[in-house]
PDB file of C-alpha atoms in Angstrom:
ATOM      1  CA  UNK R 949      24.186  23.661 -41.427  1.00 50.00           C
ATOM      2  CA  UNK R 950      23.428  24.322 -37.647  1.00 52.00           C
ATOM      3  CA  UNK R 951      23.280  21.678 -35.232  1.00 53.00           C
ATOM      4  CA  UNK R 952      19.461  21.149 -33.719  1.00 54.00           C
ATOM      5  CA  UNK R 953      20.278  21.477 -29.762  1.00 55.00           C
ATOM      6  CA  UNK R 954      17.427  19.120 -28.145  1.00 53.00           C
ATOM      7  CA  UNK R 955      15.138  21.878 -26.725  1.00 55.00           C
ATOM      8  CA  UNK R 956      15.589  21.644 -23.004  1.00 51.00           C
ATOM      9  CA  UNK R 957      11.361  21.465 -22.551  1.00 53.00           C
ATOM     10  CA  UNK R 958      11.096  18.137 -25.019  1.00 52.00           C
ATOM     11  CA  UNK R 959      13.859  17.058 -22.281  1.00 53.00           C
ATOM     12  CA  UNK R 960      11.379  17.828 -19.639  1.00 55.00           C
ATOM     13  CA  UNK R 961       8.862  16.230 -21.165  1.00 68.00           C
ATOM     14  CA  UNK R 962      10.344  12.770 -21.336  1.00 82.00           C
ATOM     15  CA  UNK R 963      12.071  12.802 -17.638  1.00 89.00           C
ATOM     16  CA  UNK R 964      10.210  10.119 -15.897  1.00 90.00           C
ATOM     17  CA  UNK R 965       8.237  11.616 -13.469  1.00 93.00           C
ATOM     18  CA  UNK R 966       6.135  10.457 -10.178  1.00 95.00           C
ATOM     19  CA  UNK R 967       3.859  12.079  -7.846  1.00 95.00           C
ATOM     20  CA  UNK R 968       1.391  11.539  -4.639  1.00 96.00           C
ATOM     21  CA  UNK R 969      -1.380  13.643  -6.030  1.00 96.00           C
ATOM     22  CA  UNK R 970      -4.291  12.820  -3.144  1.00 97.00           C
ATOM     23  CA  UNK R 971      -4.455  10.445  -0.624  1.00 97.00           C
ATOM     24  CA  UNK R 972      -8.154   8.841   0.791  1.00 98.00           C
ATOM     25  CA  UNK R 973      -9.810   6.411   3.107  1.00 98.00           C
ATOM     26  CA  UNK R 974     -11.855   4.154   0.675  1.00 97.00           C
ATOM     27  CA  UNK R 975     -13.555   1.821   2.502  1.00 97.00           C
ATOM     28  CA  UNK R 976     -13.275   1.744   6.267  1.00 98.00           C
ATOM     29  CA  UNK R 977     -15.411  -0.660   8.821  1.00 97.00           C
ATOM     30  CA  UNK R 978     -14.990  -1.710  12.349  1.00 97.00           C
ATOM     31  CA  UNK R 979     -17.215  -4.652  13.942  1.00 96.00           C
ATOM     32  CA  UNK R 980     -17.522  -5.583  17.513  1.00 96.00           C
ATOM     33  CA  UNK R 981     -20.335  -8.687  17.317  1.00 96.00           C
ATOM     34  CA  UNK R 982     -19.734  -9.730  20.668  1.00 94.00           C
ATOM     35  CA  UNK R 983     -19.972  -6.716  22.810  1.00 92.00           C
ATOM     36  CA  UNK R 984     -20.575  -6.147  25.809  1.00 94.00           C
ATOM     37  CA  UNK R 985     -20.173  -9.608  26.710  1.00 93.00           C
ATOM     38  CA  UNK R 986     -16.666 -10.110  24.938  1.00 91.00           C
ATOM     39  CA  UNK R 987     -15.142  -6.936  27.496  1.00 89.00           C
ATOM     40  CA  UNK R 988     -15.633  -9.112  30.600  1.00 91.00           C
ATOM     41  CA  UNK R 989     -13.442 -11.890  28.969  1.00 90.00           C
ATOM     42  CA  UNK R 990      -9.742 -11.409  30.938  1.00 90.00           C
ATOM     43  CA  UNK R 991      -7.663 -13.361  28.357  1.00 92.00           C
ATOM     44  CA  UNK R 992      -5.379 -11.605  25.952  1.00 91.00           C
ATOM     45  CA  UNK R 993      -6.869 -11.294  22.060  1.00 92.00           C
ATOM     46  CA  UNK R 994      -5.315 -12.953  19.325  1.00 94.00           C
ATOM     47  CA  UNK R 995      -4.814 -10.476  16.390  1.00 94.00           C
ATOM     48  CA  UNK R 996      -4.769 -11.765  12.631  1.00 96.00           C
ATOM     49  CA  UNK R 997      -4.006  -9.259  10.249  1.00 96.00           C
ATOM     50  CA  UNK R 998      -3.947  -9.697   6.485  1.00 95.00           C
ATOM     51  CA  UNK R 999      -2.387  -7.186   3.920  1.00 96.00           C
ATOM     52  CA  UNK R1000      -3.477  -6.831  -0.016  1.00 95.00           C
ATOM     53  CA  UNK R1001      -2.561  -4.217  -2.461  1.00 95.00           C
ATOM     54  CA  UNK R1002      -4.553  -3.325  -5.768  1.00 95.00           C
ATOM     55  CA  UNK R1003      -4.059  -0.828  -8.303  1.00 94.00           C
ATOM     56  CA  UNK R1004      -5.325   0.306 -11.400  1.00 95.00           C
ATOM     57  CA  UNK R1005      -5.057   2.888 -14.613  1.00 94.00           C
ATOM     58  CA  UNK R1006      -7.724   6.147 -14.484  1.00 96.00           C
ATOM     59  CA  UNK R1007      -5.919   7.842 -17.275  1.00 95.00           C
ATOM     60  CA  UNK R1008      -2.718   8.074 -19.670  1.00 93.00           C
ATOM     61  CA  UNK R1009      -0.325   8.865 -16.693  1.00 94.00           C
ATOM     62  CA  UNK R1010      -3.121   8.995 -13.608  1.00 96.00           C
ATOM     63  CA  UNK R1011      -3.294   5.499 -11.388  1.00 97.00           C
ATOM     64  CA  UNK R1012      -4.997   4.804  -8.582  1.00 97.00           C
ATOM     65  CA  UNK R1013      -2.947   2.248  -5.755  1.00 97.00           C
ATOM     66  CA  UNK R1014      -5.192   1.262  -2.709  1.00 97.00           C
ATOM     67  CA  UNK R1015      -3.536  -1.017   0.564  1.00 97.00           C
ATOM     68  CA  UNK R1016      -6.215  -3.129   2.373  1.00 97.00           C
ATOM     69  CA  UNK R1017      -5.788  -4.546   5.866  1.00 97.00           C
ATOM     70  CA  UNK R1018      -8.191  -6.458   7.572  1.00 97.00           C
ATOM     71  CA  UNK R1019      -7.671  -6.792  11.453  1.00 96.00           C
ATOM     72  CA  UNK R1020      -9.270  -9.614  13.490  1.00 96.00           C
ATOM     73  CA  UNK R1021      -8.565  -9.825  17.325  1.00 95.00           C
ATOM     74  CA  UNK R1022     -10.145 -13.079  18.701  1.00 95.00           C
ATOM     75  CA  UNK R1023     -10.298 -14.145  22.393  1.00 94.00           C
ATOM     76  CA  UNK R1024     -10.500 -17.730  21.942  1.00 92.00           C
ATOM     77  CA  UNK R1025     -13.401 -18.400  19.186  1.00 92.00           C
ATOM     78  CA  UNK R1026     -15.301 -15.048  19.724  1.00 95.00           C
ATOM     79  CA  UNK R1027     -14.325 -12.184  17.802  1.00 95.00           C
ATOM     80  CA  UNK R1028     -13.137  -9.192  19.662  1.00 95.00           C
ATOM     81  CA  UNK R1029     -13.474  -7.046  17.006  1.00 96.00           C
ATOM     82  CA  UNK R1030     -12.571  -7.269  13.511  1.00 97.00           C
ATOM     83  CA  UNK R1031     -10.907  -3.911  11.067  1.00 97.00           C
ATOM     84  CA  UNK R1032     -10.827  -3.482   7.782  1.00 98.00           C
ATOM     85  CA  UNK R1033      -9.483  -0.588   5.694  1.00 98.00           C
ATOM     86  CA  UNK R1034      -8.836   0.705   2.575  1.00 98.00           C
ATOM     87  CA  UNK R1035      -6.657   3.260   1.928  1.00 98.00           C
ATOM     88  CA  UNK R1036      -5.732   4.609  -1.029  1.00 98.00           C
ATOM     89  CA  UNK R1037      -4.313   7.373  -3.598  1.00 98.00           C
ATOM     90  CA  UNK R1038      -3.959   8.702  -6.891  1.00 98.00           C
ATOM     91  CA  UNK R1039      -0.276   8.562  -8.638  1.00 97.00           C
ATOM     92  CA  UNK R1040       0.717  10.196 -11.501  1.00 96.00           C
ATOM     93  CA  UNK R1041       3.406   8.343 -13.196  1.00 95.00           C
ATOM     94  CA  UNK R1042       4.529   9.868 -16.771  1.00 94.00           C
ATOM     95  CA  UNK R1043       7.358   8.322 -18.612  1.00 93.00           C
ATOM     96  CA  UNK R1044       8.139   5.552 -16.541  1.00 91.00           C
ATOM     97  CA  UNK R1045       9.745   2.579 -18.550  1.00 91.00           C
ATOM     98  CA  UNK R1046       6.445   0.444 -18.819  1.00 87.00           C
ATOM     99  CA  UNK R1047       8.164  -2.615 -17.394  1.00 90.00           C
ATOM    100  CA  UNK R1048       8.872  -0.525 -14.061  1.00 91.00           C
ATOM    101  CA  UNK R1049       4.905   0.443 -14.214  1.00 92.00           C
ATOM    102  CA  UNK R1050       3.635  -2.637 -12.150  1.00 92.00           C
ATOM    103  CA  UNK R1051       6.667  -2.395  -9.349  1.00 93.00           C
ATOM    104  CA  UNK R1052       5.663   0.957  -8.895  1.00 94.00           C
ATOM    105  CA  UNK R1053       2.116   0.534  -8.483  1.00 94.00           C
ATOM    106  CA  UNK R1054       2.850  -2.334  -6.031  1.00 94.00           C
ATOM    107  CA  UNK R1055       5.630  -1.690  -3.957  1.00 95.00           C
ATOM    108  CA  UNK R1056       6.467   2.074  -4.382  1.00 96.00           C
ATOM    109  CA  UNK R1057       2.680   3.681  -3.744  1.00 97.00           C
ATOM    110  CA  UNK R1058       1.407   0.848  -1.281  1.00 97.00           C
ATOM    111  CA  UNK R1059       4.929   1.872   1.004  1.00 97.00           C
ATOM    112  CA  UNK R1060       3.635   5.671   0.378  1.00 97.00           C
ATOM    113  CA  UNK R1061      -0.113   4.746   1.678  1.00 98.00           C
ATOM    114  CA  UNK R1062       0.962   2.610   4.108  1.00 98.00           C
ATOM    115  CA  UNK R1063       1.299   5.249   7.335  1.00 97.00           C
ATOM    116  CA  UNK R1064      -2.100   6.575   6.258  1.00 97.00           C
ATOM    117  CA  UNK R1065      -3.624   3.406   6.776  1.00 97.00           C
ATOM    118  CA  UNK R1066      -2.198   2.521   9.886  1.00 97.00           C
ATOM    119  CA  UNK R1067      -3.239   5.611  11.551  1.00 96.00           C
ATOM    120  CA  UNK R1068      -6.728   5.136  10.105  1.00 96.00           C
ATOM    121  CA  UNK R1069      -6.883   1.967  11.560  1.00 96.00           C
ATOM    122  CA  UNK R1070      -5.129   2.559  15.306  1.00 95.00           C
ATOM    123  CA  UNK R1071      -7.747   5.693  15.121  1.00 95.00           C
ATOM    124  CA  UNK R1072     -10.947   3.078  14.698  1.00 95.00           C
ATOM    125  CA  UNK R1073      -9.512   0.856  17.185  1.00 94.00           C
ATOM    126  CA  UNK R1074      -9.167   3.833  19.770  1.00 93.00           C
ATOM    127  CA  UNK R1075     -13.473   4.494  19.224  1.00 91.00           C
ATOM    128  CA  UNK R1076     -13.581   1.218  20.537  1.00 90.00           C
ATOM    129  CA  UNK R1077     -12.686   2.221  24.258  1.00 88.00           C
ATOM    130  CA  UNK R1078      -9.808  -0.944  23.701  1.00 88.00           C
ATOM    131  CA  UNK R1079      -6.492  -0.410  23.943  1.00 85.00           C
ATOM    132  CA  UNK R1080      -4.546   0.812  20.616  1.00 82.00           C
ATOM    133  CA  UNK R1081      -3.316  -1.464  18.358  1.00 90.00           C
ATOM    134  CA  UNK R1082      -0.241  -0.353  15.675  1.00 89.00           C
ATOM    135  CA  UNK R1083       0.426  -2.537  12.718  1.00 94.00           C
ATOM    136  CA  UNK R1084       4.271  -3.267  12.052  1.00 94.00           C
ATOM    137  CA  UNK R1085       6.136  -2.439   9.116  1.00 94.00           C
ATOM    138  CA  UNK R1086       5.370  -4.497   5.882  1.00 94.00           C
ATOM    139  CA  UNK R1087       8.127  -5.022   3.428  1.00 95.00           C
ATOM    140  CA  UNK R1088       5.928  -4.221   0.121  1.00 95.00           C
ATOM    141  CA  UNK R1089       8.571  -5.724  -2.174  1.00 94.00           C
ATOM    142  CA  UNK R1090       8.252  -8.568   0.058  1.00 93.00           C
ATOM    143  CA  UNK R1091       4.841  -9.196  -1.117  1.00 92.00           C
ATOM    144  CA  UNK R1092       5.164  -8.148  -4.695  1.00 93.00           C
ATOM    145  CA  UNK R1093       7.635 -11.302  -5.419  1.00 92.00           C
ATOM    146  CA  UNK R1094       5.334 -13.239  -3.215  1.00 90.00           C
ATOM    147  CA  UNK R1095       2.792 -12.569  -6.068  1.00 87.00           C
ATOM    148  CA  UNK R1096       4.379 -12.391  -9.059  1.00 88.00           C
ATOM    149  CA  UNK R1097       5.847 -16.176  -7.496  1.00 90.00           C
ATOM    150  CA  UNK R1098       2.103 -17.143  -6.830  1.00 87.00           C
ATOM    151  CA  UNK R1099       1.121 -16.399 -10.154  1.00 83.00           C
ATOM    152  CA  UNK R1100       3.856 -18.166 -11.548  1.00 80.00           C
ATOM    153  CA  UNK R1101       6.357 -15.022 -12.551  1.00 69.00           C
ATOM    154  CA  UNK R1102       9.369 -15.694 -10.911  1.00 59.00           C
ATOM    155  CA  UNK R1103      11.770 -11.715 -10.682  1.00 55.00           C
ATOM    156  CA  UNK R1104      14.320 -11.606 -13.083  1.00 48.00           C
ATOM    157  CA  UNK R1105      18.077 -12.012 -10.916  1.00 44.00           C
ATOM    158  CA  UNK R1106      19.384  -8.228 -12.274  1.00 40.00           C
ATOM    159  CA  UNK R1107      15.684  -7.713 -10.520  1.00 42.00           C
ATOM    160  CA  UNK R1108      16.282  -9.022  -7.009  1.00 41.00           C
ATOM    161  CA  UNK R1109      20.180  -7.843  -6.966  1.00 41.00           C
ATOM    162  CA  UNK R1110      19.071  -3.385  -7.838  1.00 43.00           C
ATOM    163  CA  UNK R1111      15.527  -3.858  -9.448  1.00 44.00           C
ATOM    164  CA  UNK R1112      16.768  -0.199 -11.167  1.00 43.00           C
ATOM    165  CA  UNK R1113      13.096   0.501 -10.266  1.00 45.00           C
ATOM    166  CA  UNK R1114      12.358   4.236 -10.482  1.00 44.00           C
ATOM    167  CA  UNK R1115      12.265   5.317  -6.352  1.00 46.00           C
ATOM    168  CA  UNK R1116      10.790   9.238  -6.276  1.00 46.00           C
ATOM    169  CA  UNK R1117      12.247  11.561  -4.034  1.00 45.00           C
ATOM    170  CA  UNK R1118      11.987  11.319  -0.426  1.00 46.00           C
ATOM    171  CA  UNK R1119      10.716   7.446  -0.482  1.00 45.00           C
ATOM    172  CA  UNK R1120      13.571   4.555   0.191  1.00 44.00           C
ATOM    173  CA  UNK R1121      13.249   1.269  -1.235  1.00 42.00           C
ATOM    174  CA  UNK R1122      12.695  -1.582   1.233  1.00 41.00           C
TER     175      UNK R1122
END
């Protein structure tokens, strides 16, 4: 009897696979309540900026990730102006272990989405006639354990040591 050699396409088939398929602004508002009055104010703004990260399933292998920042710059109680942003994208993601689903979706695509929405948001903030303002680097896995410890799911050690979490081409773990 002949050996069956695993056909080489079946081997294509099951190689975990990930992909940036399209990239868009979602949601995207800028407020200035207090101008004109608030530009004749000489003290330096106070800038609060929060981060979240959702994601969700739109078919078998198709997800969509989305990063939200909200920006508010205060000089002392009177809002400057306030940001917010969404951007996000739509992954595909076939054959991915299906405990490695939920890292990806919120470390590995927020990380990819991330320079989009920074330049989205330094671009609203330059229509403003104010000067630019660039958010800093946010370490995603950061935030991921800060949720899964918020909602009570504490990483697995192996996790936090290599999380052996699938990284695609060209993107570095954090």
């Amino acid at each position: 009897m002949a050996e069956q050699q695993p056909n080489s396409q079946d081997q294509e088939n099951s190689a975990p696979s990930f992909s940036l398929q399209r990239t868009y602004v979602k949601d995207l508002s800028i407020e200035m309540p207090n101008a004109p009055q608030i530009f004749l104010e000489q003290e330096a703004p106070a800038v609060e900026v929060s981060i979240n990260v959702a994601g969700q399933r739109l078919a078998e292998t198709v997800y969509e990730a989305a990063v939200t920042a909200t920006v508010t710059t205060r000089i002392q109680d009177k809002v400057l102006y306030l940001v917010e942003a969404t951007q996000a994208g739509i992954f595909e993601a076939a054959n991915i272990p299906a405990d490695q689903l939920d890292p990806l979706i919120g470390i590995v695509c927020p990380t990819m989405l991330y320079p989009y929405l920074r330049a989205t948001i330094a671009d609203a903030i330059n229509r403003t006639s104010l000067p630019a303002l660039h958010l800093t680097e946010v370490n995603f896995q950061a935030l991921y354990e800060q949720r899964l410890a918020e909602a009570g799911q504490e990483p697995k050690e192996e996790e936090e040591k290599d999380s052996g979490l699938y990284v695609p081409p060209g993107a570095t773990r954090q």
